[in-house]
Amino acid sequence: AQSVTQLGSHVSVSEGALVLLRCNYSSSVPPYLFWYVQYPNQGLQLLLKYTTGATLVKGINGFEAEFKKSETSFHLTKPSAHMSDAAEYFCAVSDQRRYSTLTFGKGTMLLVSP
Amino acid sequence: GAVVSQHPSWVICKSGTSVKIECRSLDFQATTMFWYRQFPKQSLMLMATSNEGSKATYEQGVEKDKFLINHASLTLSTLTVTSAHPEDSSFYICSANRELGYEQYFGPGTRLTVT
């Protein structure tokens, strides 16, 4: 079975500050890892994904994440927060054997203050 | 490319009635579609996985007879909530992936309120 743990249901940063959203996963097989963003009353938008290859993955809107197998982590970062980054962020893992079935973390609400 | 739409975006229905939600892949053929449920301020919970032309696979604890899923074509899946009750009020999100693909493309969601 797979699971995802996102530390912190809420993260608050000031505009221009570093954004760090933490994600740890549990998987018995090599995982695919994803970060999604959700704005209020909307569906999910893919920020970035890791499948194989380079462990540092760059996504949209200046976000990036690094897959660290030894730490079973896939933390999301952005060097400088923007007000428009305020949203809910979900980390997800998929089981390569079950193709694209996703298991989501509980989500982290990013709050950005001026 | 890879756009998924849902209709309606929101719906209010009376307790005991049924409501149908459509999920369409607009610019690709979706061999697999997924239905999720999201309660306020919570994560997405997978309800079922559907493949075109075959019966849906429901996750443990999801009532098959209450949440009817039909995947009649490669671009359309429907979720029908039968005999809806207030506790069925939720945000329902569908997603789809391409043939042999692993990435899911999400629809914008449907807000269901049962009064």
Short mmCIF file of C-alpha atoms in Angstrom, two decimals:
data_model
loop_
_atom_site.label_atom_id
_atom_site.label_comp_id
_atom_site.label_asym_id
_atom_site.label_seq_id
_atom_site.Cartn_x
_atom_site.Cartn_y
_atom_site.Cartn_z
CA ALA A 1 0.00 0.00 0.00
CA GLN A 2 1.10 3.51 -0.66
CA SER A 3 0.71 6.58 1.45
CA VAL A 4 1.61 10.24 1.37
CA THR A 5 2.28 12.50 4.32
CA GLN A 6 2.28 16.24 3.94
CA LEU A 7 3.69 18.00 6.97
CA GLY A 8 1.69 21.05 7.91
CA SER A 9 -1.89 21.62 6.89
CA HIS A 10 -1.09 25.32 6.56
CA VAL A 11 2.10 27.12 5.62
CA SER A 12 2.36 30.88 5.80
CA VAL A 13 5.02 32.91 4.01
CA SER A 14 5.56 36.51 3.10
CA GLU A 15 5.58 37.59 -0.50
CA GLY A 16 9.10 37.14 -1.86
CA ALA A 17 10.05 34.52 0.72
CA LEU A 18 11.07 30.95 0.07
CA VAL A 19 8.26 28.43 -0.21
CA LEU A 20 8.87 24.93 1.15
CA LEU A 21 6.07 22.37 1.22
CA ARG A 22 7.01 18.98 2.58
CA CYS A 23 5.96 15.61 1.26
CA ASN A 24 7.05 12.16 2.36
CA TYR A 25 5.81 9.00 0.75
CA SER A 26 5.68 5.33 1.43
CA SER A 27 5.83 2.89 -1.44
CA SER A 28 7.05 -0.66 -1.84
CA VAL A 29 7.87 -0.10 -5.49
CA PRO A 30 9.56 2.75 -7.34
CA PRO A 31 7.01 5.53 -7.29
CA TYR A 32 5.83 8.17 -9.63
CA LEU A 33 5.43 11.41 -7.66
CA PHE A 34 3.31 14.43 -8.40
CA TRP A 35 2.52 17.87 -7.04
CA TYR A 36 -0.84 19.43 -7.86
CA VAL A 37 -2.27 22.84 -7.05
CA GLN A 38 -5.93 23.53 -6.43
CA TYR A 39 -7.53 26.95 -6.38
CA PRO A 40 -10.88 27.38 -4.61
CA ASN A 41 -13.73 25.50 -6.26
CA GLN A 42 -11.53 24.29 -9.07
CA GLY A 43 -9.99 21.02 -10.16
CA LEU A 44 -6.36 20.11 -9.85
CA GLN A 45 -3.57 21.46 -11.99
CA LEU A 46 -0.35 19.54 -12.34
CA LEU A 47 2.68 21.51 -11.15
CA LEU A 48 5.34 18.91 -11.77
CA LYS A 49 6.02 15.20 -11.74
CA TYR A 50 8.84 12.77 -11.19
CA THR A 51 8.91 9.46 -13.02
CA THR A 52 12.47 8.47 -13.75
CA GLY A 53 15.77 10.17 -14.50
CA ALA A 54 16.81 13.49 -13.03
CA THR A 55 15.78 13.77 -9.41
CA LEU A 56 15.41 17.54 -9.48
CA VAL A 57 12.24 18.32 -11.34
CA LYS A 58 11.20 21.75 -12.52
CA GLY A 59 7.58 22.61 -12.99
CA ILE A 60 5.33 25.48 -13.88
CA ASN A 61 5.17 28.85 -12.13
CA GLY A 62 8.75 28.59 -10.85
CA PHE A 63 8.19 25.54 -8.65
CA GLU A 64 10.58 22.64 -8.37
CA ALA A 65 10.87 19.47 -6.34
CA GLU A 66 13.61 17.01 -5.58
CA PHE A 67 13.11 13.27 -5.29
CA LYS A 68 15.23 11.90 -2.47
CA LYS A 69 14.91 8.16 -2.34
CA SER A 70 16.96 7.77 0.84
CA GLU A 71 14.63 10.17 2.65
CA THR A 72 11.47 9.04 0.80
CA SER A 73 10.75 12.69 0.24
CA PHE A 74 9.55 14.92 -2.59
CA HIS A 75 9.48 18.43 -1.14
CA LEU A 76 8.17 21.32 -3.23
CA THR A 77 10.03 24.61 -3.30
CA LYS A 78 9.86 28.02 -4.90
CA PRO A 79 12.55 30.65 -4.31
CA SER A 80 10.21 33.63 -4.10
CA ALA A 81 6.53 33.45 -3.23
CA HIS A 82 3.96 35.46 -5.12
CA MET A 83 0.49 36.39 -3.93
CA SER A 84 -0.97 34.30 -6.72
CA ASP A 85 0.68 31.19 -5.26
CA ALA A 86 -1.85 31.13 -2.42
CA ALA A 87 -3.74 27.86 -2.93
CA GLU A 88 -4.00 24.27 -1.74
CA TYR A 89 -1.17 21.97 -2.75
CA PHE A 90 -1.41 18.22 -2.95
CA CYS A 91 1.38 15.71 -3.18
CA ALA A 92 0.48 12.38 -4.78
CA VAL A 93 2.11 9.06 -5.48
CA SER A 94 1.20 6.45 -8.03
CA ASP A 95 1.92 2.80 -8.15
CA GLN A 96 3.59 1.90 -11.40
CA ARG A 97 2.04 -1.53 -11.26
CA ARG A 98 -1.46 -0.11 -11.02
CA TYR A 99 -0.65 2.40 -13.65
CA SER A 100 -2.04 5.80 -12.90
CA THR A 101 -3.96 5.29 -9.68
CA LEU A 102 -3.08 8.18 -7.43
CA THR A 103 -2.89 8.34 -3.67
CA PHE A 104 -3.06 11.90 -2.39
CA GLY A 105 -1.75 13.53 0.72
CA LYS A 106 -4.10 15.60 2.86
CA GLY A 107 -2.96 18.81 1.26
CA THR A 108 -1.19 21.95 2.45
CA MET A 109 -2.77 25.36 2.25
CA LEU A 110 -0.21 27.97 1.29
CA LEU A 111 -0.96 31.43 2.61
CA VAL A 112 1.01 34.37 1.21
CA SER A 113 0.98 37.69 2.99
CA PRO A 114 2.05 41.00 1.49
CA GLY B 1 -4.12 19.55 -25.19
CA ALA B 2 -5.44 17.15 -22.53
CA VAL B 3 -8.48 19.11 -21.44
CA VAL B 4 -11.14 17.51 -19.28
CA SER B 5 -14.52 19.13 -18.73
CA GLN B 6 -17.29 18.43 -16.27
CA HIS B 7 -20.94 19.29 -16.42
CA PRO B 8 -22.59 20.73 -14.48
CA SER B 9 -20.13 22.79 -12.47
CA TRP B 10 -22.61 22.93 -9.63
CA VAL B 11 -25.96 21.37 -8.91
CA ILE B 12 -28.52 21.52 -6.15
CA CYS B 13 -31.00 18.68 -5.81
CA LYS B 14 -33.59 17.54 -3.34
CA SER B 15 -33.07 14.58 -1.08
CA GLY B 16 -34.21 11.36 -2.71
CA THR B 17 -33.65 12.45 -6.28
CA SER B 18 -30.85 11.37 -8.63
CA VAL B 19 -28.31 13.56 -10.30
CA LYS B 20 -25.96 12.84 -13.19
CA ILE B 21 -22.52 14.38 -13.62
CA GLU B 22 -20.69 14.19 -16.94
CA CYS B 23 -16.96 14.04 -17.49
CA ARG B 24 -15.56 14.54 -20.97
CA SER B 25 -12.09 14.45 -22.44
CA LEU B 26 -12.22 17.18 -25.06
CA ASP B 27 -9.12 16.62 -27.13
CA PHE B 28 -7.97 13.10 -26.43
CA GLN B 29 -9.30 9.60 -26.04
CA ALA B 30 -9.40 8.50 -22.44
CA THR B 31 -9.07 4.80 -21.89
CA THR B 32 -9.43 5.26 -18.16
CA MET B 33 -11.39 7.78 -16.16
CA PHE B 34 -11.38 8.28 -12.42
CA TRP B 35 -13.93 9.72 -10.06
CA TYR B 36 -12.91 11.41 -6.83
CA ARG B 37 -14.80 12.91 -3.97
CA GLN B 38 -13.50 15.80 -1.94
CA PHE B 39 -15.00 17.00 1.31
CA PRO B 40 -14.37 20.58 2.43
CA LYS B 41 -10.75 21.19 3.32
CA GLN B 42 -9.87 17.55 2.79
CA SER B 43 -7.99 15.55 0.24
CA LEU B 44 -9.33 13.73 -2.79
CA MET B 45 -10.60 10.24 -2.20
CA LEU B 46 -10.75 7.90 -5.17
CA MET B 47 -14.23 6.51 -5.60
CA ALA B 48 -13.90 4.40 -8.71
CA THR B 49 -11.96 3.74 -11.86
CA SER B 50 -13.74 3.19 -15.14
CA ASN B 51 -12.54 1.82 -18.43
CA GLU B 52 -14.43 2.32 -21.64
CA GLY B 53 -16.86 -0.47 -22.32
CA SER B 54 -16.42 -2.28 -19.03
CA LYS B 55 -17.73 -2.09 -15.51
CA ALA B 56 -16.21 0.36 -13.13
CA THR B 57 -13.95 -0.75 -10.32
CA TYR B 58 -15.06 0.75 -7.04
CA GLU B 59 -12.85 1.48 -4.07
CA GLN B 60 -13.58 -0.19 -0.79
CA GLY B 61 -16.45 1.43 1.04
CA VAL B 62 -18.01 3.07 -2.02
CA GLU B 63 -21.56 1.90 -2.69
CA LYS B 64 -21.86 0.68 -6.26
CA ASP B 65 -25.62 0.97 -6.33
CA LYS B 66 -25.55 4.51 -5.08
CA PHE B 67 -22.81 5.87 -7.30
CA LEU B 68 -23.45 4.53 -10.78
CA ILE B 69 -20.62 5.01 -13.23
CA ASN B 70 -20.92 4.57 -16.96
CA HIS B 71 -18.02 4.90 -19.38
CA ALA B 72 -19.83 4.55 -22.66
CA SER B 73 -17.23 6.02 -24.96
CA LEU B 74 -13.58 6.99 -25.02
CA THR B 75 -14.48 10.59 -24.30
CA LEU B 76 -17.36 10.39 -21.84
CA SER B 77 -17.92 9.00 -18.39
CA THR B 78 -20.91 9.72 -16.19
CA LEU B 79 -21.44 9.50 -12.46
CA THR B 80 -25.03 9.22 -11.26
CA VAL B 81 -25.72 9.75 -7.59
CA THR B 82 -28.93 7.86 -6.93
CA SER B 83 -31.37 8.67 -4.16
CA ALA B 84 -29.16 11.48 -3.01
CA HIS B 85 -28.99 12.47 0.64
CA PRO B 86 -27.48 15.53 2.32
CA GLU B 87 -24.41 13.52 3.30
CA ASP B 88 -23.70 13.04 -0.43
CA SER B 89 -23.09 16.77 -0.72
CA SER B 90 -19.51 17.13 -1.82
CA PHE B 91 -17.16 18.23 -4.55
CA TYR B 92 -16.85 15.55 -7.23
CA ILE B 93 -13.83 15.61 -9.51
CA CYS B 94 -13.12 13.40 -12.48
CA SER B 95 -9.85 12.77 -14.22
CA ALA B 96 -8.73 10.91 -17.29
CA ASN B 97 -5.60 9.50 -18.74
CA ARG B 98 -4.59 8.66 -22.25
CA GLU B 99 -4.02 5.19 -23.51
CA LEU B 100 -0.90 3.71 -21.93
CA GLY B 101 -0.37 6.93 -20.05
CA TYR B 102 0.20 7.42 -16.39
CA GLU B 103 -0.61 11.08 -15.97
CA GLN B 104 -4.12 12.06 -14.99
CA TYR B 105 -5.78 15.18 -16.31
CA PHE B 106 -8.33 16.62 -13.98
CA GLY B 107 -11.68 18.20 -14.64
CA PRO B 108 -12.76 21.41 -12.88
CA GLY B 109 -15.06 19.58 -10.49
CA THR B 110 -18.79 19.57 -9.74
CA ARG B 111 -20.20 20.94 -6.52
CA LEU B 112 -23.21 18.86 -5.43
CA THR B 113 -25.52 20.15 -2.73
CA VAL B 114 -28.39 17.94 -1.58
CA THR B 115 -31.12 19.73 0.35
#
